[in-house]
Amino acid sequence: MLDALLNRPDPDAPPPADLSKLGLPADATTDPFNGKPLIIKKTPEGWKVYSVGSNLIDDGGTLDDDADFVVGSVEK
C-alpha cells in the first residue's frame, strides 16, 4: 500500500477516495476488522496506513492497547 502511494506521479497528493485506483487487490486495501477501506492519513511525519483494530474505533493510528493496527508508515 505504501509503495503504491509513494510511486504515484505526486506522492504528496491526497490518496484517491477509491483505493482500488492504486492498482492493488481489494484485500490489500480492505480493513479486515470492519470490511471498509483501510485508513490512509498524511501526518507531519509522513504517510500512515492503518486498520481500526479489534476495538472497531478509529483511534488515529494509535498502537496502544486495543487501538488501531498500523499496516505501515513512512516517516520523512
C-alpha positions as MATLAB code, in Angstrom:
seq = 'MLDALLNRPDPDAPPPADLSKLGLPADATTDPFNGKPLIIKKTPEGWKVYSVGSNLIDDGGTLDDDADFVVGSVEK';
ca = [
       0.000    0.000    0.000;
       2.736    2.473    0.924;
       4.670    1.679   -2.236;
       1.547    2.353   -4.285;
       1.073    5.702   -2.534;
       4.687    6.752   -2.878;
       5.029    5.671   -6.515;
       2.214    7.897   -7.762;
       3.166   10.858  -10.020;
       2.648   13.163   -6.993;
       3.305   11.096   -3.850;
       2.267   14.021   -1.625;
      -1.174   14.348   -3.238;
      -4.150   13.099   -1.201;
      -4.882    9.400   -1.699;
      -7.708    8.545   -4.074;
     -11.141    8.233   -2.466;
     -11.451    4.849   -4.181;
      -8.383    2.856   -3.089;
      -8.838    0.446   -5.993;
      -7.345    3.267   -8.104;
      -3.982    2.409   -6.531;
      -3.973   -0.770   -8.620;
      -3.907   -3.127   -5.644;
      -6.158   -6.141   -4.996;
      -9.232   -5.409   -2.871;
      -7.972   -7.495    0.040;
      -4.844   -5.309    0.213;
      -6.922   -2.164    0.744;
      -9.706   -3.556    2.961;
      -9.719   -3.364    6.753;
     -10.075   -6.958    7.988;
     -11.849   -5.795   11.159;
     -14.723   -3.806    9.629;
     -14.620   -4.596    5.892;
     -14.193   -0.908    4.974;
     -11.189    0.607    3.190;
      -8.009    0.912    5.240;
      -7.430    4.397    6.614;
      -4.712    6.438    4.963;
      -3.558    9.558    6.732;
      -0.871   12.106    5.913;
       0.863   13.227    9.098;
       3.719   15.707    9.528;
       5.998   12.646    9.753;
       4.686   11.083    6.522;
       2.007    8.610    5.391;
       0.323    6.202    7.808;
      -1.897    3.293    6.694;
      -3.921    1.564    9.380;
      -6.913   -0.525   10.366;
      -9.376    0.311   13.132;
      -8.198   -2.764   15.043;
     -10.226   -5.059   17.235;
     -11.951   -2.217   19.112;
     -13.504   -1.101   15.769;
     -12.774    2.562   16.570;
     -10.545    4.880   14.545;
      -8.038    5.941   17.184;
      -5.953    7.936   14.702;
      -3.381    5.202   14.127;
      -2.625    4.685   17.818;
      -0.930    1.405   18.692;
      -1.796    1.379   22.420;
      -3.856   -1.491   23.916;
      -6.735   -2.500   21.608;
      -6.365    0.584   19.453;
      -5.564    0.638   15.751;
      -3.401   -1.778   13.782;
      -0.838    0.119   11.700;
      -0.203   -1.607    8.393;
       2.677    0.693    7.512;
       4.062    4.163    7.841;
       6.692    6.234    6.138;
       8.421    8.979    8.042;
      10.344   11.730    6.301;
];
